[in-house]
CSV table of C-alpha atoms and ligand atoms in Angstrom, one decimal:
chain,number,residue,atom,x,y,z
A,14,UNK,CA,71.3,-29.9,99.1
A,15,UNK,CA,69.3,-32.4,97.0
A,16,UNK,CA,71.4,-35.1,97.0
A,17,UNK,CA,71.4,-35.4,100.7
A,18,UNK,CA,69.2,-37.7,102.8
A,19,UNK,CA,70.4,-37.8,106.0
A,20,UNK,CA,73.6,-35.5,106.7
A,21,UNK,CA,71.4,-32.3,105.8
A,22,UNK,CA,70.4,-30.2,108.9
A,23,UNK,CA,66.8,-30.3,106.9
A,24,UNK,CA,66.5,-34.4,107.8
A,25,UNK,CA,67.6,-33.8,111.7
A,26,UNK,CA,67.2,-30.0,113.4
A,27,UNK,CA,68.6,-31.0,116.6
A,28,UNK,CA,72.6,-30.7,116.1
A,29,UNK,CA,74.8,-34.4,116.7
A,30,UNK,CA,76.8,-34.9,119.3
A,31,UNK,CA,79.5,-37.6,118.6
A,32,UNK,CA,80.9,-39.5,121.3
A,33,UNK,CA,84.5,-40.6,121.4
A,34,UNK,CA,85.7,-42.4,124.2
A,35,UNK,CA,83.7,-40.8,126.8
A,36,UNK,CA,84.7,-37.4,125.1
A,37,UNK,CA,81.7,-35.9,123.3
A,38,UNK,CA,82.6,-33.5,120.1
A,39,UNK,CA,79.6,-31.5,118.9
A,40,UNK,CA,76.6,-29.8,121.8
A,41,UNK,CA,77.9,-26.5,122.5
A,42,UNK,CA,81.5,-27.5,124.3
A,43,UNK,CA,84.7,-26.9,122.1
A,44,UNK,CA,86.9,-30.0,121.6
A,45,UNK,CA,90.5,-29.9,121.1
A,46,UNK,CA,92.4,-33.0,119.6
A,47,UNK,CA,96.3,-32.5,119.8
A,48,UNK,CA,99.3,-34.9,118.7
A,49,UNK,CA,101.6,-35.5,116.3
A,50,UNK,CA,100.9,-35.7,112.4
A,51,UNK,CA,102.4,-39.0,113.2
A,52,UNK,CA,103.7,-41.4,115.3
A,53,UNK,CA,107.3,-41.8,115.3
A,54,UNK,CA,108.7,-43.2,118.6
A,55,UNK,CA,107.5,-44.4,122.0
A,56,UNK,CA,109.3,-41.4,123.7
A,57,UNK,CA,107.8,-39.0,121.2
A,58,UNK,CA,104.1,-40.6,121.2
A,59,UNK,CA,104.4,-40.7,124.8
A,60,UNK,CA,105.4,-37.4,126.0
A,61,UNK,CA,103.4,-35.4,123.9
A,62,UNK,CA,100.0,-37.3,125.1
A,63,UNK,CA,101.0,-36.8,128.8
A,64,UNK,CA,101.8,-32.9,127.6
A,65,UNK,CA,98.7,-32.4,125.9
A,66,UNK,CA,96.7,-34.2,128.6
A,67,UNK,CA,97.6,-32.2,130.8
A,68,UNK,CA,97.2,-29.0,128.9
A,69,UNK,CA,93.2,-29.8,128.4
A,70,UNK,CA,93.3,-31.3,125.3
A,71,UNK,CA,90.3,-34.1,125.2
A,72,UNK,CA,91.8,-36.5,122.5
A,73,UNK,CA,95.0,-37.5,121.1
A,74,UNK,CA,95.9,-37.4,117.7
A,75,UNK,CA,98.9,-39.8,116.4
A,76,UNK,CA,98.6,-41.6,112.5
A,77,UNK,CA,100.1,-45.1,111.9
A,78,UNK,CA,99.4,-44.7,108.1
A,79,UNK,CA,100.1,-41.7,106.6
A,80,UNK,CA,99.0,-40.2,103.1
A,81,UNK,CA,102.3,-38.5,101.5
A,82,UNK,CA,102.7,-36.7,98.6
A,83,UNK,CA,105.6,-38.7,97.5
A,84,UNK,CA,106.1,-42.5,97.6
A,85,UNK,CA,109.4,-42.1,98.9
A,86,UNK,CA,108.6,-40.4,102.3
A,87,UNK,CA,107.9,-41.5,105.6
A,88,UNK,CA,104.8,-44.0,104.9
A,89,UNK,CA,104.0,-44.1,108.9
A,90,UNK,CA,105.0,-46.8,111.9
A,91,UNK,CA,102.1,-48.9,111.1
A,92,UNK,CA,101.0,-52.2,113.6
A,93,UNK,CA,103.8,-50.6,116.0
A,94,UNK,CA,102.3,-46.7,116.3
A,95,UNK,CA,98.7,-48.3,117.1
A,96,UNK,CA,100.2,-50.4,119.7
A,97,UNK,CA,102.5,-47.3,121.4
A,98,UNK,CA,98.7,-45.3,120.8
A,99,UNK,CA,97.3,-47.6,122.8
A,100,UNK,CA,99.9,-47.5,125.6
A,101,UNK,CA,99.6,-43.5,125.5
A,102,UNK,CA,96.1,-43.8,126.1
A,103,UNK,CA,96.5,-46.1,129.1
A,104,UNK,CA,98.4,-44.0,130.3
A,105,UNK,CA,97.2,-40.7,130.0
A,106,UNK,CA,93.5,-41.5,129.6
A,107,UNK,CA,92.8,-39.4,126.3
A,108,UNK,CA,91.0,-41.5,123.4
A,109,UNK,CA,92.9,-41.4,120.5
A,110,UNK,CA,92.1,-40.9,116.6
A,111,UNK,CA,93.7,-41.7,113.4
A,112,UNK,CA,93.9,-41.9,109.7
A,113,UNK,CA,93.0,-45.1,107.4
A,114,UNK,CA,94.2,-44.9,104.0
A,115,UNK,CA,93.4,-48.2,103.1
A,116,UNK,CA,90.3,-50.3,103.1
A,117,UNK,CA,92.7,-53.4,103.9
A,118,UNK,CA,93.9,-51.6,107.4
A,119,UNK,CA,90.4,-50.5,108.3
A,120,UNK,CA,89.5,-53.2,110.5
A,121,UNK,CA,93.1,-53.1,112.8
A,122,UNK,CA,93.0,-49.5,113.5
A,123,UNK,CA,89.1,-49.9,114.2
A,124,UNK,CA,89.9,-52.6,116.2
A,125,UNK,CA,92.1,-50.4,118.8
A,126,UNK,CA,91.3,-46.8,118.0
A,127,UNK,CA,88.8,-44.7,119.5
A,128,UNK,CA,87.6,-42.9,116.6
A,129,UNK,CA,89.4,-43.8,112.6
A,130,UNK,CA,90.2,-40.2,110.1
A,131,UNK,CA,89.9,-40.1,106.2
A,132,UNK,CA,92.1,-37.6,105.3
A,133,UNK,CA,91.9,-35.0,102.4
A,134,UNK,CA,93.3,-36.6,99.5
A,135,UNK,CA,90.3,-40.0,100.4
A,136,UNK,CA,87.6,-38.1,100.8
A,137,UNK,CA,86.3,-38.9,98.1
A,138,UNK,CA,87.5,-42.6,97.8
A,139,UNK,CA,84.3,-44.2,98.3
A,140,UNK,CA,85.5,-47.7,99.0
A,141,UNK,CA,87.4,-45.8,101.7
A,142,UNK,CA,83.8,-44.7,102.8
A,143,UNK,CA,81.7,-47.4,102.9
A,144,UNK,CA,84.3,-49.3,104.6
A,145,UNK,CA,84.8,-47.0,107.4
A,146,UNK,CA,81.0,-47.0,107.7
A,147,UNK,CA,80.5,-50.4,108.2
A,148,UNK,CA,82.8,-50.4,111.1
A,149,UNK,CA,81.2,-49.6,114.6
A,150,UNK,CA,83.8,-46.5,115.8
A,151,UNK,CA,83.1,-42.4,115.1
A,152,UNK,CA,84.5,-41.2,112.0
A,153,UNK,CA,86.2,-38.1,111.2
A,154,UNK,CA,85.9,-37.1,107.4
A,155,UNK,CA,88.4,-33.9,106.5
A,156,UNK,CA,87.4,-32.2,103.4
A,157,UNK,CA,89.1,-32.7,100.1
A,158,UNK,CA,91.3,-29.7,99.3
A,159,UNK,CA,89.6,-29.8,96.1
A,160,UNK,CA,86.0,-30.5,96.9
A,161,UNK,CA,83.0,-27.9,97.2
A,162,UNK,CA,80.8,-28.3,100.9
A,163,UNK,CA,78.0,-29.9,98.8
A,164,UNK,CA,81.1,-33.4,97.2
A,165,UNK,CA,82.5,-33.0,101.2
A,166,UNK,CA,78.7,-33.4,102.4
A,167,UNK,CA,77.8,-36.2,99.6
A,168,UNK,CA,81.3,-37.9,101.3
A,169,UNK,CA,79.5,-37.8,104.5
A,170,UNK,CA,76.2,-39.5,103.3
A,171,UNK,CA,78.3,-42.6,101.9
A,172,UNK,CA,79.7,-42.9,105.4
A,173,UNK,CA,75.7,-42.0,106.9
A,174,UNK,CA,74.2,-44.5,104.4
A,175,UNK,CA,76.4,-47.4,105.0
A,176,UNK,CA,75.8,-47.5,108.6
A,177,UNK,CA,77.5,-45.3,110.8
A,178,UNK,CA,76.1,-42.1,112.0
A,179,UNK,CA,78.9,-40.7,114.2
A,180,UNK,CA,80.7,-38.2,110.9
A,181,UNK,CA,82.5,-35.4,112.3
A,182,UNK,CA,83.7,-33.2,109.4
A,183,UNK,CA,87.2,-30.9,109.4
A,184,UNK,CA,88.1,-27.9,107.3
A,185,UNK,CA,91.7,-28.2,106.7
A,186,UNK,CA,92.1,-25.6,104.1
A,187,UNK,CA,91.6,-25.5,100.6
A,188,UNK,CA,93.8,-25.4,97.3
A,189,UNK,CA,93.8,-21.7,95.9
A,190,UNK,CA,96.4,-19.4,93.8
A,191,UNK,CA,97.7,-18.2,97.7
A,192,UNK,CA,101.2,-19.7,98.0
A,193,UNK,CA,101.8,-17.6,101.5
A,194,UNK,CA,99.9,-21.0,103.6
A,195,UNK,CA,99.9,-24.7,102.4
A,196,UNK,CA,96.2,-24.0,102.4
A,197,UNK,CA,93.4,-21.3,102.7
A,198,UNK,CA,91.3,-22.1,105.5
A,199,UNK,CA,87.9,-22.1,104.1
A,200,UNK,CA,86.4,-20.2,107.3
A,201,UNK,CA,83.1,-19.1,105.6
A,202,UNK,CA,82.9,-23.3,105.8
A,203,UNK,CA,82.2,-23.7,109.6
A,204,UNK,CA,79.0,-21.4,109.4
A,205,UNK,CA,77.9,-22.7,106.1
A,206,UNK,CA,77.9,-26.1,107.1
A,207,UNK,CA,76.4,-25.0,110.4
A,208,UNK,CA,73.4,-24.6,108.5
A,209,UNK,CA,74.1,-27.3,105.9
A,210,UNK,CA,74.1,-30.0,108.0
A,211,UNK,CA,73.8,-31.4,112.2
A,212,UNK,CA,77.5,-33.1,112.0
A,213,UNK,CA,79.9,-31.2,114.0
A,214,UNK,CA,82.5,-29.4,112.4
A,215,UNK,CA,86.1,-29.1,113.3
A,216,UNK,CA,89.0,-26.5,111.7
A,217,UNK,CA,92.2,-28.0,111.2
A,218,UNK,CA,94.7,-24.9,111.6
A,219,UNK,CA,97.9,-26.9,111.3
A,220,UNK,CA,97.6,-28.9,108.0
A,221,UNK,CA,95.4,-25.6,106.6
A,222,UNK,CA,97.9,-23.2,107.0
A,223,UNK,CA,101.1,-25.4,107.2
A,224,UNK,CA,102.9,-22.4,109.3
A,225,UNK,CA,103.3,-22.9,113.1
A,226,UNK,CA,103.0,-19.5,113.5
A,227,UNK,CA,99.8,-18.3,112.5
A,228,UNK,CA,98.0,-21.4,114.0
A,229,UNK,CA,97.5,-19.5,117.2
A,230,UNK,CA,95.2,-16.7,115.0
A,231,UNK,CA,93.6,-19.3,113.2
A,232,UNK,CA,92.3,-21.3,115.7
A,233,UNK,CA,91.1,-18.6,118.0
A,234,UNK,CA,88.6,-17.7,114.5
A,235,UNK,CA,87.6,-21.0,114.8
A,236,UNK,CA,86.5,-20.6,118.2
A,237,UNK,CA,85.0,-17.6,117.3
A,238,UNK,CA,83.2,-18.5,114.0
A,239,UNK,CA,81.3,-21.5,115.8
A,240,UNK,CA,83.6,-24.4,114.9
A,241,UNK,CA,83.0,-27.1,117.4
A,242,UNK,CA,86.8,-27.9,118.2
A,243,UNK,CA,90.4,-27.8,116.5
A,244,UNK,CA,92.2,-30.6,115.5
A,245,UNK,CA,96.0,-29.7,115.8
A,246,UNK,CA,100.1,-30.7,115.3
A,247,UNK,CA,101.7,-30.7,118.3
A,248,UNK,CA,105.6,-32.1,118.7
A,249,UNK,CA,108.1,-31.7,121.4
A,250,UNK,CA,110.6,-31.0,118.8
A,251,UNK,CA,109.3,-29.8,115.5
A,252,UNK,CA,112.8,-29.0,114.0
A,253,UNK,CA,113.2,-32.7,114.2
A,254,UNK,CA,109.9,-34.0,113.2
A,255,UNK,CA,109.9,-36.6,110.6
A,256,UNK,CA,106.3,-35.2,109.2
A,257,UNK,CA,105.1,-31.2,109.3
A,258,UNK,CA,107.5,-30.0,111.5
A,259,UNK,CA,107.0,-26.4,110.0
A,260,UNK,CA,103.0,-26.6,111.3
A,261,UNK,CA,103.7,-28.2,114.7
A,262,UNK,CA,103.1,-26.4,117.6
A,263,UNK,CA,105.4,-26.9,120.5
A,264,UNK,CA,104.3,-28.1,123.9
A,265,UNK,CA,104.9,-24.6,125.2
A,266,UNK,CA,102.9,-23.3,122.6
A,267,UNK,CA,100.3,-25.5,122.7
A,268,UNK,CA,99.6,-24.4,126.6
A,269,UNK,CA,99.8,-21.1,125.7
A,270,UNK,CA,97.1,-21.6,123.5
A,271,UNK,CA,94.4,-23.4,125.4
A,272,UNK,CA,95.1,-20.6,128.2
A,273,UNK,CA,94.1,-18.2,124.9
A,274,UNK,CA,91.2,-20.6,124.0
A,275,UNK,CA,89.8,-20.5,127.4
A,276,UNK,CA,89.7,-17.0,127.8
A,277,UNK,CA,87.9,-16.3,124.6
A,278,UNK,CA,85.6,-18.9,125.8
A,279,UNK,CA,84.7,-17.1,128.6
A,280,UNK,CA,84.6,-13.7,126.6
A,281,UNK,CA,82.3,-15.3,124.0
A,282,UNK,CA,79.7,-17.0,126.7
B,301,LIG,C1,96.8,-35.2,108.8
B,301,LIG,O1,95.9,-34.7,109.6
B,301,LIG,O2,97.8,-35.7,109.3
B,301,LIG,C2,96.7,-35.2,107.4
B,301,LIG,C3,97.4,-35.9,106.6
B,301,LIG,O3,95.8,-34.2,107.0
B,301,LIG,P1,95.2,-33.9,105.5
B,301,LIG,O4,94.5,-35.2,105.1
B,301,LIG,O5,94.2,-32.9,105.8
B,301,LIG,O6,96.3,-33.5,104.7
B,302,LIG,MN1,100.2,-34.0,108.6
């Protein structure tokens, strides 16, 4: 792409590896970050970190600000999730990443999070960028549901330009006329940008499909289309979720999937 100076996989051959905690996303192993869309209690944070911990997953998800659609819905925990993220971690050991929507709250979630998210509908703030690449921890930068790969890879160069070279990008579906997911997952994406670019590239399953019940499917194509890990919803009680209940997987579930991934793993070599 012409526009790109560094992201492009014509600047750098070698693929990235992106280190999080002491957890590495990109290099050949397959990453799974699991949590809540967001953080709503200590006893919820808390027992889903220890759950997913222990089901393999390598980092936990968990947002403090979140995004939403209408100014009237849950806007996140704020100051308090961060500080129950950080006991989770403690705890359970897993790093932890999550989202900034504001240039204001970049430096106190980079200050105590392990890796800081831009989600969809910021991709393409670039104050929002630069910011987050002036700050020192890995960024994940999830695709605007409206842009092309060549806006989402631009995206990444304001981030690569300013400073920080840890990007690691996630498909998380696109808008199109379907109405039967929130989403369509974009899977031509993951081997397109495997040859685009050296960032690693996640598949988001949850906020892509917005249905519980096909993330299973869709994150075994993931696996198999050379994604380098999944970042997905997992609540112990989705019913009751305050935020994308319908897309979280439960515990249960979530085990039941890894046992899945690592099969397929082994099938695929
Ligand atoms: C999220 O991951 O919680 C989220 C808000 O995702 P997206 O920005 O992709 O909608
Ligand atoms: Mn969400």
């Amino acid at each position: 792409m012409k526009s790109l100076r560094f992201v492009g996989r014509e600047f750098q051959s070698e693929s990235s590896v992106v280190k999080v905690g002491g957890v590495s996303i990109g290099g050949g192993d397959f990453s799974v970050i699991a949590g809540p869309c967001a953080v709503e209690s200590r006893d919820q944070i808390l027992s889903t970190a220890r759950a997913v911990a222990s089901a393999g997953a390598g980092i936990l998800r968990g947002d403090a600000y979140k995004p939403r659609t209408s100014p009237y819905a849950f806007q996140g925990l704020g100051q308090e999730a961060l500080d129950l993220l950080v006991e989770a971690r403690a705890e359970t050991g897993l790093p932890f990443v999550a989202e900034v929507v504001d240039p204001r709250h970049v430096e106190a979630v980079s200050s105590v999070a392990d890796m800081l998210r831009i989600g969809t509908r910021n991709m393409a703030n670039y104050v929002l960028l630069k910011e987050v690449g002036s700050q020192p921890k890995p960024v994940m930068l999830k695709r605007s549901r409206t842009a092309t790969v060549g806006e989402w890879l631009d995206a990444a160069e304001y981030i690569y330009d300013s400073g920080n070279h840890d990007i690691v990008l996630v498909e998380r579906g696109i808008r199109t006329f379907e109405t039967s997911t929130r989403n369509t997952l974009d899977i031509s994406a993951v081997p397109v940008l495997k040859t685009e670019t050296h960032l690693p590239v996640l598949v988001d399953p949850s906020h892509a499909s917005g249905r519980a019940d096909i993330v299973p499917s869709l994150s075994r194509a993931a696996l198999a289309v050379g994604a380098d890990g999944l970042l997905i919803d997992v609540h112990p009680d989705p019913p009751r979720a305050i935020v994308d209940g319908a897309q979280a997987l439960t515990i249960e579930e979530f085990e039941a999937l890894m046992g899945q991934l690592r099969a397929l793993e082994s099938l695929l070599g």
